[in-house]
Short mmCIF file of C-alpha atoms in Angstrom, two decimals:
data_model
loop_
_atom_site.label_atom_id
_atom_site.label_comp_id
_atom_site.label_asym_id
_atom_site.label_seq_id
_atom_site.Cartn_x
_atom_site.Cartn_y
_atom_site.Cartn_z
CA MET A 1 17.43 -28.62 7.44
CA GLN A 2 15.44 -25.84 5.90
CA GLU A 3 12.54 -26.21 8.29
CA SER A 4 14.89 -25.77 11.36
CA ARG A 5 16.65 -22.73 10.17
CA ILE A 6 14.59 -20.19 12.16
CA GLY A 7 14.75 -22.20 15.16
CA ALA A 8 18.60 -22.25 14.91
CA GLY A 9 18.81 -18.76 15.81
CA PRO A 10 18.52 -15.33 14.03
CA HIS A 11 20.87 -14.11 11.35
CA ALA A 12 23.27 -11.56 13.13
CA ARG A 13 25.47 -10.62 9.93
CA TRP A 14 25.22 -11.07 6.22
CA ASN A 15 25.87 -14.53 4.83
CA GLY A 16 25.01 -16.30 1.57
CA ARG A 17 21.85 -17.85 2.92
CA LEU A 18 20.46 -14.63 4.07
CA ILE A 19 21.23 -12.93 0.77
CA GLY A 20 19.31 -15.58 -0.89
CA LEU A 21 16.24 -15.44 1.36
CA VAL A 22 16.29 -11.51 0.95
CA ALA A 23 16.53 -11.92 -2.87
CA VAL A 24 13.42 -14.03 -3.00
CA LEU A 25 11.49 -11.56 -0.58
CA VAL A 26 12.41 -8.75 -2.80
CA LEU A 27 11.08 -10.51 -5.83
CA VAL A 28 7.97 -11.26 -3.91
CA ASN A 29 7.45 -7.52 -3.32
CA PHE A 30 8.11 -6.93 -7.01
CA MET A 31 4.88 -8.99 -7.46
CA VAL A 32 3.05 -6.87 -5.07
CA ASP A 33 3.94 -3.81 -7.37
CA THR A 34 2.81 -5.67 -10.50
CA ALA A 35 -0.42 -6.19 -8.73
CA ILE A 36 -1.09 -2.79 -6.92
CA THR A 37 0.91 0.05 -8.73
CA ALA A 38 1.54 -1.17 -12.33
CA PRO A 39 -2.00 -0.76 -13.50
CA LEU A 40 -1.71 2.94 -12.97
CA LEU A 41 0.26 2.98 -16.40
CA VAL A 42 -2.89 2.05 -18.30
CA LEU A 43 -5.43 3.80 -16.15
CA PRO A 44 -6.76 5.88 -18.85
CA GLU A 45 -7.00 3.01 -21.31
CA MET A 46 -8.92 1.08 -18.70
CA LEU A 47 -11.27 3.97 -18.08
CA ASP A 48 -12.07 4.18 -21.80
CA HIS A 49 -12.26 0.16 -22.13
CA PHE A 50 -14.97 -0.09 -19.37
CA GLY A 51 -16.67 3.17 -20.26
CA THR A 52 -16.43 4.63 -16.88
CA ASP A 53 -14.98 7.58 -14.90
CA GLN A 54 -14.73 5.64 -11.78
CA THR A 55 -11.03 6.11 -11.41
CA ALA A 56 -10.91 5.23 -7.65
CA TRP A 57 -12.63 1.73 -8.07
CA LEU A 58 -10.29 0.81 -10.83
CA ASN A 59 -7.16 1.85 -8.94
CA ALA A 60 -8.08 1.60 -5.30
CA SER A 61 -10.19 -1.41 -5.24
CA ALA A 62 -7.20 -3.68 -4.67
CA MET A 63 -5.92 -1.62 -1.79
CA LEU A 64 -9.47 -1.54 -0.44
CA ALA A 65 -9.43 -5.47 -0.38
CA GLY A 66 -6.14 -5.28 1.18
CA VAL A 67 -7.87 -3.88 4.35
CA MET A 68 -9.85 -7.07 4.73
CA TRP A 69 -7.01 -9.33 3.65
CA ALA A 70 -4.22 -8.02 5.87
CA PRO A 71 -5.57 -8.71 9.31
CA LEU A 72 -7.06 -12.05 8.21
CA LEU A 73 -3.80 -13.09 6.73
CA GLY A 74 -1.77 -11.56 9.38
CA LYS A 75 -3.48 -13.53 12.16
CA SER A 76 -3.31 -16.67 10.01
CA ALA A 77 0.49 -16.32 9.66
CA ASP A 78 0.94 -16.26 13.45
CA VAL A 79 -1.54 -19.17 13.94
CA TYR A 80 -0.55 -21.39 10.93
CA GLY A 81 2.98 -20.19 9.76
CA LYS A 82 4.21 -17.25 7.74
CA ARG A 83 5.48 -19.13 4.75
CA LYS A 84 2.29 -21.23 4.26
CA VAL A 85 0.13 -18.14 4.44
CA LEU A 86 2.55 -16.19 2.16
CA VAL A 87 2.26 -18.97 -0.45
CA LEU A 88 -1.64 -18.87 -0.24
CA THR A 89 -1.54 -15.15 -0.67
CA LEU A 90 0.58 -15.47 -3.89
CA LEU A 91 -1.95 -17.88 -5.29
CA ILE A 92 -5.06 -15.81 -4.50
CA SER A 93 -3.24 -12.88 -6.16
CA CYS A 94 -2.64 -14.96 -9.26
CA ALA A 95 -6.43 -15.85 -9.46
CA GLY A 96 -7.45 -12.41 -9.26
CA ALA A 97 -5.05 -11.11 -11.73
CA LEU A 98 -6.33 -13.87 -14.31
CA VAL A 99 -10.01 -12.75 -13.51
CA CYS A 100 -8.86 -8.98 -14.49
CA ALA A 101 -7.24 -10.15 -17.57
CA VAL A 102 -10.38 -11.71 -18.94
CA ALA A 103 -12.87 -9.44 -17.42
CA PRO A 104 -15.66 -8.41 -20.03
CA SER A 105 -17.10 -5.56 -17.84
CA LEU A 106 -16.33 -3.50 -14.85
CA TRP A 107 -18.48 -5.70 -12.55
CA VAL A 108 -16.23 -8.58 -13.20
CA PHE A 109 -13.06 -6.66 -13.22
CA VAL A 110 -13.43 -4.94 -9.71
CA PRO A 111 -14.04 -8.50 -7.99
CA GLY A 112 -10.86 -9.55 -9.85
CA ARG A 113 -9.05 -6.55 -8.28
CA LEU A 114 -10.51 -7.63 -4.83
CA LEU A 115 -8.84 -10.96 -5.18
CA GLN A 116 -5.72 -9.49 -6.42
CA GLY A 117 -5.66 -7.21 -3.31
CA ALA A 118 -4.56 -10.10 -1.40
CA ALA A 119 -0.96 -9.18 -2.67
CA VAL A 120 -0.89 -6.40 -0.14
CA ALA A 121 -0.34 -9.19 2.52
CA ALA A 122 2.87 -10.25 0.77
CA LEU A 123 4.48 -7.11 1.88
CA PHE A 124 3.94 -7.32 5.64
CA LEU A 125 4.47 -11.03 5.66
CA SER A 126 7.84 -10.54 4.15
CA VAL A 127 8.69 -8.05 6.95
CA ALA A 128 7.40 -10.45 9.63
CA ILE A 129 9.57 -13.14 8.28
CA VAL A 130 12.66 -10.73 8.06
CA ARG A 131 12.11 -9.74 11.91
CA GLU A 132 11.92 -13.45 12.89
CA ILE A 133 14.95 -14.64 11.01
CA CYS A 134 17.14 -11.57 11.76
CA ALA A 135 18.79 -9.92 14.78
CA PRO A 136 17.16 -6.51 15.63
CA ARG A 137 19.88 -4.41 14.31
CA ILE A 138 20.28 -6.17 11.04
CA ALA A 139 16.61 -6.52 10.68
CA MET A 140 16.07 -2.74 10.25
CA ILE A 141 18.21 -2.60 7.28
CA VAL A 142 17.06 -5.81 5.83
CA VAL A 143 13.46 -4.54 6.18
CA GLY A 144 14.26 -1.42 4.11
CA ILE A 145 15.91 -3.83 1.45
CA VAL A 146 12.90 -6.11 1.31
CA THR A 147 10.15 -3.33 1.31
CA SER A 148 11.98 -1.19 -1.31
CA GLY A 149 14.54 -3.22 -3.19
CA SER A 150 11.85 -4.38 -5.65
CA ALA A 151 11.99 -0.63 -7.01
CA VAL A 152 15.08 -1.52 -8.97
CA LEU A 153 13.08 -3.95 -11.21
CA ASN A 154 10.23 -1.64 -11.26
CA ILE A 155 12.23 1.07 -13.03
CA GLY A 156 12.92 -1.08 -16.09
CA SER A 157 9.51 -2.73 -15.94
CA ARG A 158 7.66 0.54 -16.23
CA PHE A 159 9.02 0.98 -19.79
CA LEU A 160 8.59 -2.57 -20.72
CA THR A 161 4.96 -2.83 -19.66
CA GLU A 162 4.06 0.64 -21.24
CA LYS A 163 5.14 -0.76 -24.51
CA LEU A 164 3.48 -4.25 -23.98
CA ALA A 165 0.28 -2.49 -23.05
CA ALA A 166 0.43 -0.30 -26.19
CA GLU A 167 0.89 -3.29 -28.32
CA PHE A 168 -1.36 -5.98 -26.73
CA GLY A 169 -3.73 -4.00 -24.59
CA PHE A 170 -3.92 -3.31 -20.78
CA GLN A 171 -4.70 -6.98 -20.15
CA ILE A 172 -1.14 -8.03 -20.71
CA LEU A 173 -0.02 -6.35 -17.27
CA PHE A 174 -2.40 -8.68 -15.33
CA LEU A 175 -1.26 -11.81 -17.14
CA ILE A 176 2.30 -10.81 -16.28
CA SER A 177 1.29 -10.17 -12.58
CA ALA A 178 -0.16 -13.71 -12.55
CA ALA A 179 2.88 -15.27 -13.93
CA VAL A 180 5.11 -13.53 -11.53
CA ALA A 181 2.84 -14.55 -8.66
CA ILE A 182 2.83 -18.13 -9.63
CA ALA A 183 6.73 -18.03 -9.89
CA MET A 184 7.25 -16.50 -6.50
CA ALA A 185 4.98 -19.07 -4.81
CA ILE A 186 7.18 -21.66 -6.22
CA CYS A 187 10.30 -19.81 -4.91
CA VAL A 188 8.86 -19.19 -1.43
CA ARG A 189 7.88 -22.78 -0.95
CA ALA A 190 11.45 -23.70 -1.92
CA VAL A 191 13.61 -21.33 -0.40
CA ILE A 192 11.79 -19.72 2.60
CA PRO A 193 11.88 -21.87 5.84
CA GLU A 194 8.50 -22.30 7.76
CA SER A 195 8.25 -20.43 11.18
CA LEU A 196 8.57 -22.64 14.21
CA LEU A 197 7.05 -19.96 16.32
CA LYS A 198 3.21 -20.31 16.12
CA THR A 199 0.43 -18.81 18.27
CA PRO A 200 -2.59 -20.88 19.14
CA GLY A 201 -5.86 -19.09 18.37
CA ARG A 202 -8.97 -18.73 16.10
CA ILE A 203 -9.28 -16.68 12.93
CA ASP A 204 -12.07 -13.97 13.04
CA ILE A 205 -13.31 -14.22 9.48
CA GLY A 206 -16.48 -12.41 10.35
CA GLY A 207 -14.55 -9.40 11.75
CA ALA A 208 -12.50 -9.35 8.55
CA LEU A 209 -15.73 -9.12 6.37
CA LEU A 210 -17.15 -6.38 8.82
CA LEU A 211 -14.10 -4.27 8.43
CA GLY A 212 -13.66 -4.79 4.79
CA GLY A 213 -17.41 -4.48 3.96
CA GLY A 214 -17.81 -1.47 6.11
CA LEU A 215 -15.02 0.56 4.62
CA ALA A 216 -16.29 -0.48 1.11
CA GLY A 217 -19.74 1.04 1.92
CA VAL A 218 -18.29 4.24 3.35
CA LEU A 219 -16.12 4.69 0.32
CA GLY A 220 -18.73 3.69 -2.18
CA TYR A 221 -20.65 6.70 -0.83
CA VAL A 222 -17.63 8.99 -1.43
CA SER A 223 -17.25 7.68 -5.03
CA LEU A 224 -20.97 7.59 -6.15
CA GLY A 225 -22.22 10.50 -4.08
CA SER A 226 -21.02 13.12 -6.62
CA GLU A 227 -22.66 11.38 -9.41
CA PHE A 228 -26.09 10.28 -7.98
CA GLY A 229 -26.23 12.96 -5.39
CA TRP A 230 -25.07 13.07 -1.82
CA LEU A 231 -28.55 12.41 -0.45
CA GLY A 232 -29.53 9.99 -3.30
CA LEU A 233 -30.95 6.55 -2.35
CA ALA A 234 -28.08 4.31 -3.44
CA PRO A 235 -25.34 6.52 -1.79
CA VAL A 236 -26.98 6.84 1.45
CA VAL A 237 -27.75 3.13 1.52
CA LEU A 238 -24.19 2.42 0.97
CA LEU A 239 -23.13 5.00 3.80
CA ALA A 240 -25.67 3.46 6.26
CA GLY A 241 -24.62 0.01 5.65
CA GLY A 242 -20.91 0.72 5.84
CA ALA A 243 -21.26 2.78 9.01
CA ALA A 244 -23.39 -0.11 10.63
CA ALA A 245 -20.73 -2.71 9.62
CA LEU A 246 -17.89 -0.67 11.01
CA SER A 247 -19.84 0.14 14.37
CA ARG A 248 -20.72 -3.68 14.63
CA TRP A 249 -16.93 -4.49 13.96
CA VAL A 250 -15.95 -1.94 16.54
CA LEU A 251 -18.29 -3.50 19.10
CA VAL A 252 -17.75 -7.02 18.43
CA SER A 253 -13.85 -6.67 18.34
CA SER A 254 -13.86 -5.05 21.70
CA ARG A 255 -15.46 -8.18 23.12
CA LYS A 256 -13.90 -11.07 21.30
CA PRO A 257 -10.88 -12.65 22.88
CA ASP A 258 -9.44 -13.70 19.53
CA SER A 259 -10.48 -10.42 17.50
CA LEU A 260 -8.32 -9.76 14.45
CA ILE A 261 -7.36 -6.37 15.99
CA ASP A 262 -7.63 -5.65 19.76
CA LEU A 263 -8.47 -1.94 19.68
CA ARG A 264 -8.45 -1.92 23.68
CA ASN A 265 -4.80 -2.75 23.75
CA ILE A 266 -3.28 -0.42 21.30
CA GLY A 267 -0.91 1.82 23.06
CA ALA A 268 -0.08 5.57 22.36
CA PRO A 269 3.21 4.95 20.45
CA LEU A 270 1.61 2.47 18.16
CA ALA A 271 -1.56 4.55 17.66
CA LEU A 272 0.42 7.54 16.72
CA THR A 273 2.60 5.54 14.32
CA LEU A 274 -0.60 4.30 12.53
CA LEU A 275 -2.06 7.74 12.31
CA VAL A 276 1.21 9.11 10.76
CA LEU A 277 1.29 6.40 8.30
CA VAL A 278 -2.50 6.52 7.35
CA LEU A 279 -1.97 10.27 6.34
CA GLY A 280 1.41 10.03 4.96
CA THR A 281 1.05 7.03 2.79
CA GLY A 282 -2.59 7.99 1.77
CA SER A 283 -1.18 11.40 0.42
CA TYR A 284 1.55 9.66 -1.49
CA GLN A 285 -0.82 7.09 -3.16
CA SER A 286 -3.17 9.88 -3.95
CA MET A 287 -0.45 11.83 -5.80
CA LEU A 288 0.54 8.63 -7.63
CA GLN A 289 -3.12 8.40 -8.82
CA LEU A 290 -2.91 11.93 -9.94
CA ILE A 291 0.23 11.54 -12.17
CA PRO A 292 -1.33 9.71 -15.06
CA LEU A 293 -4.31 11.83 -15.15
CA VAL A 294 -2.37 15.03 -15.68
CA SER A 295 0.18 13.55 -17.85
CA ASP A 296 -2.84 12.73 -20.26
CA VAL A 297 -3.65 16.39 -20.61
CA SER A 298 -1.95 18.85 -22.76
CA ALA A 299 -0.90 22.44 -21.31
CA ASP A 300 -2.34 23.76 -24.75
CA GLN A 301 -5.95 23.10 -23.53
CA GLY A 302 -5.51 26.05 -21.18
CA LEU A 303 -6.56 24.24 -18.00
CA GLY A 304 -3.66 25.50 -15.81
CA TYR A 305 -1.97 21.98 -15.86
CA GLY A 306 -0.93 19.32 -18.39
CA LEU A 307 2.13 17.20 -19.06
CA ALA A 308 1.17 15.62 -22.30
CA GLY A 309 3.91 15.81 -24.98
CA GLN A 310 6.43 16.86 -22.47
CA GLY A 311 7.80 13.41 -21.50
CA THR A 312 6.85 9.76 -21.22
CA LEU A 313 4.37 8.64 -18.44
CA ALA A 314 6.66 5.69 -17.73
CA LEU A 315 9.62 8.03 -16.60
CA LEU A 316 6.83 9.90 -14.34
CA LEU A 317 6.00 6.56 -12.68
CA ALA A 318 9.67 5.37 -12.55
CA ALA A 319 10.85 8.33 -10.63
CA PRO A 320 9.00 7.37 -7.56
CA GLY A 321 10.52 3.72 -7.91
CA ILE A 322 14.06 5.25 -8.05
CA GLY A 323 13.13 7.21 -4.78
CA VAL A 324 11.70 4.15 -3.04
CA MET A 325 14.70 2.21 -3.93
CA ILE A 326 16.88 4.63 -2.19
CA GLY A 327 14.68 5.82 0.58
CA GLY A 328 14.00 2.44 2.15
CA PRO A 329 17.53 1.20 2.72
CA VAL A 330 18.74 4.52 3.82
CA ALA A 331 15.93 4.80 6.38
CA GLY A 332 16.85 1.38 7.68
CA MET A 333 20.50 2.24 8.07
CA LEU A 334 19.58 5.63 9.76
CA ALA A 335 17.29 3.88 12.05
CA THR A 336 20.03 1.92 13.61
CA ARG A 337 21.57 5.13 14.64
CA VAL A 338 18.90 7.56 15.45
CA GLY A 339 15.79 5.12 15.74
CA PRO A 340 12.83 4.58 13.53
CA ALA A 341 10.62 7.44 15.12
CA MET A 342 13.33 10.11 13.88
CA THR A 343 13.47 8.53 10.30
CA LEU A 344 9.71 8.62 10.05
CA ALA A 345 9.70 12.18 10.97
CA GLY A 346 12.23 12.91 8.34
CA GLY A 347 10.15 11.09 5.79
CA ILE A 348 7.07 13.24 6.69
CA ALA A 349 9.07 16.34 6.25
CA LEU A 350 10.31 15.32 2.83
CA GLY A 351 6.78 14.29 1.76
CA THR A 352 5.27 17.69 2.78
CA VAL A 353 7.79 19.58 0.69
CA ALA A 354 7.45 17.07 -2.33
CA THR A 355 3.56 17.40 -2.31
CA LEU A 356 3.81 21.24 -2.32
CA GLY A 357 6.23 20.94 -5.14
CA MET A 358 3.56 19.14 -7.28
CA PHE A 359 1.59 22.49 -7.47
CA LEU A 360 4.20 23.30 -10.10
CA GLY A 361 4.92 19.74 -11.11
CA VAL A 362 1.57 19.19 -12.83
CA SER A 363 2.52 21.86 -15.54
CA GLN A 364 6.36 21.34 -15.78
CA PHE A 365 7.60 18.01 -16.64
CA PRO A 366 11.21 18.19 -15.17
CA ILE A 367 9.87 19.44 -11.89
CA ALA A 368 7.25 16.68 -11.89
CA VAL A 369 9.87 14.10 -12.22
CA PHE A 370 11.99 15.59 -9.42
CA PHE A 371 9.19 15.74 -6.76
CA ALA A 372 7.82 12.36 -8.07
CA PHE A 373 11.27 11.09 -7.07
CA LEU A 374 11.25 12.82 -3.66
CA LEU A 375 7.63 11.35 -3.05
CA GLY A 376 9.03 7.93 -3.83
CA PHE A 377 11.93 8.37 -1.35
CA THR A 378 9.44 9.53 1.16
CA VAL A 379 7.19 6.46 0.84
CA GLY A 380 10.39 4.18 1.12
CA ALA A 381 11.22 5.98 4.29
CA LEU A 382 7.75 5.76 5.60
CA GLY A 383 7.15 2.11 4.82
CA THR A 384 10.63 0.96 6.43
CA SER A 385 10.26 3.25 9.40
CA GLY A 386 6.48 2.43 10.13
CA PHE A 387 7.31 -1.43 9.82
CA ASN A 388 10.32 -1.14 11.99
CA LEU A 389 8.77 1.06 14.76
CA ALA A 390 5.46 -1.05 14.92
CA GLY A 391 7.58 -4.36 14.86
CA GLY A 392 9.59 -3.24 17.90
CA LEU A 393 6.21 -2.89 20.02
CA ALA A 394 5.41 -6.55 19.58
CA PRO A 395 6.84 -9.84 20.72
CA ALA A 396 8.01 -12.32 18.24
CA GLU A 397 4.95 -14.45 18.36
CA ARG A 398 2.68 -11.41 17.38
CA GLN A 399 4.72 -10.10 14.52
CA GLY A 400 2.39 -11.10 11.80
CA ILE A 401 -0.74 -9.40 13.18
CA VAL A 402 1.11 -6.21 14.13
CA SER A 403 2.70 -6.02 10.85
CA SER A 404 -0.70 -6.47 9.29
CA LEU A 405 -1.89 -3.37 11.28
CA VAL A 406 0.69 -1.17 9.37
CA MET A 407 -0.51 -2.66 5.98
CA VAL A 408 -4.26 -2.00 7.16
CA VAL A 409 -3.48 1.62 7.81
CA ILE A 410 -1.56 2.08 4.50
CA ALA A 411 -4.36 0.57 2.65
CA ILE A 412 -6.96 2.86 4.35
CA GLY A 413 -5.20 5.90 3.78
CA SER A 414 -4.40 5.18 0.19
CA VAL A 415 -8.12 4.17 -0.50
CA VAL A 416 -9.63 7.14 1.54
CA LEU A 417 -7.42 10.02 -0.10
CA ASP A 418 -7.66 8.20 -3.64
CA PHE A 419 -11.67 8.15 -3.34
CA VAL A 420 -11.69 11.72 -1.78
CA GLY A 421 -9.33 12.96 -4.46
CA ALA A 422 -11.26 11.24 -7.32
CA ALA A 423 -14.64 12.74 -5.92
CA VAL A 424 -13.12 16.11 -5.92
CA LEU A 425 -11.96 15.81 -9.60
CA LYS A 426 -15.22 14.42 -10.64
CA SER A 427 -17.16 17.08 -9.08
CA THR A 428 -15.04 19.98 -10.50
CA ALA A 429 -14.85 18.60 -14.00
CA VAL A 430 -15.37 20.85 -17.00
CA SER A 431 -16.11 20.33 -20.67
CA VAL A 432 -13.50 21.39 -23.22
CA GLY A 433 -14.23 20.57 -26.88
CA GLY A 434 -17.10 18.41 -26.07
CA GLU A 435 -14.96 16.15 -23.93
CA THR A 436 -15.19 16.12 -20.07
CA VAL A 437 -11.72 16.77 -18.43
CA ASN A 438 -10.52 17.62 -15.05
CA SER A 439 -10.37 21.14 -14.27
CA GLY A 440 -7.41 23.11 -12.85
CA THR A 441 -9.49 23.89 -9.78
CA GLY A 442 -9.96 20.35 -9.23
CA VAL A 443 -6.33 19.22 -9.68
CA PHE A 444 -4.96 22.11 -7.36
CA THR A 445 -7.73 21.25 -4.75
CA TYR A 446 -6.52 17.48 -5.04
CA ILE A 447 -3.04 18.62 -4.20
CA THR A 448 -3.99 20.86 -1.34
CA ILE A 449 -5.89 17.90 0.51
CA ALA A 450 -2.74 15.61 0.18
CA SER A 451 -0.60 18.74 1.25
CA VAL A 452 -2.98 19.08 4.45
CA ALA A 453 -2.69 15.67 4.99
CA PHE A 454 1.00 15.70 5.29
CA ALA A 455 0.94 18.63 7.51
CA ILE A 456 -1.42 17.02 10.02
CA ALA A 457 1.07 13.96 9.99
CA ALA A 458 4.06 16.28 10.75
CA VAL A 459 2.30 17.51 13.98
CA LEU A 460 1.45 14.03 14.96
CA VAL A 461 5.09 12.71 14.22
CA VAL A 462 6.46 15.45 16.34
CA MET A 463 4.23 14.11 19.30
CA LEU A 464 5.48 10.51 18.62
CA VAL A 465 9.13 11.58 18.66
CA ARG A 466 8.73 13.28 21.86
CA LYS A 467 6.87 10.28 23.47
CA SER A 468 9.74 8.01 22.11
CA ARG A 469 12.37 9.95 23.58
CA SER A 470 10.75 10.06 26.94
CA SER A 471 9.96 6.35 27.06
CA THR A 472 12.79 4.13 28.38
CA LYS A 473 11.05 1.06 27.31
CA THR A 474 8.54 0.37 24.51
CA PRO A 475 5.12 -1.39 25.92
CA SER A 476 4.38 -4.81 24.65
CA LEU A 477 1.36 -5.51 22.49
CA ALA A 478 1.15 -9.26 23.49
CA SER A 479 -2.67 -9.24 23.68
CA LEU A 480 -2.94 -8.05 20.05
#
């Protein structure tokens, strides 16, 4: 009975079974937060434990891995079934979390984060499942709930995990993530029906390795260049290797009939959507990385910023969670009236205002909480609108790979701006009382970069809205 539900027709209205499915998918995406975002709570502790200042590698390595995992698992979901691949994703993330929990050094911890990064795929696989089991109109709302509803749990978990980490060490967060991943794998297997709609094809593992490895090389250059010199041997080798891998990926992908991402057939609406998302979500993620760093510095140090002693970090990181919780469903409901392109534009406008507001927020706690909330609302609206807009450009049998494209650009944007921001902070650091700290110049330059990215996204989203209005029909991406 369970296996045939999807084939019986999509849900056109709310009912008990749909509510149960949505609840499980919301919990799945709560697991994604425990894997990707929760470690930000203990970022300073992890830096001290491993004796490193490589903030971006500790924070962004999981999202970096998501660039490789997303298209690989998205295509696998279309070929082998969405539920089966979602369960596999949860198990891989669990294994990575356990490696991180017992890692004796940074060189073991980072590979664990790369495995844990598979959790990124759980988000877009949930969206692909929703678009298959729901009629289009209700799907827009459900996508907003599924992608943002876990924020309800995140609000409480922020305070709990902060206390647990203080008592048992940062490793407890990874043990919790592993436990949640196992529990969700069992629930998905028991509750979510397997898709009956599958697409024959082969999985381009080599293409995924080239894409992920190439991006890792380029970003490794950005991360290490400020420490070893931009023309140092190791950074230049990383840059050359990464550029070569990415070039090879583009060349091979343009020729393979079963490539993970067919660059030749991405139309203008989807291309604009992806560019807006890579800039908008990347800016948000970089600001989220900045919050724990400025909250660890006191304003009394005279650096021009600092929130230490003004309030708890858990509240600062919970504020975006509240915003996400509201922004996602609101964007989904508005999309049924004005379309996802307009809701995406609204999200970008709010994000621009919120990022500019952080110029004041890095030194005044109440302002930081408000604009952190607004940033969360922004990312909830961007995620929901991006998935709804991109999903509408693909046929049912290609939802997995098209949804993965959204996750790929979200991961790329997050990783790039995280690394760029970390490099800026490192290159402008100053010594105060014998301790190296981030300078005010570095912090405000960091925020300026995020603000400029949002401004560029605003220009692109205006073009997208105009193109959407002028199109009577959205082109199909059946060849992806």
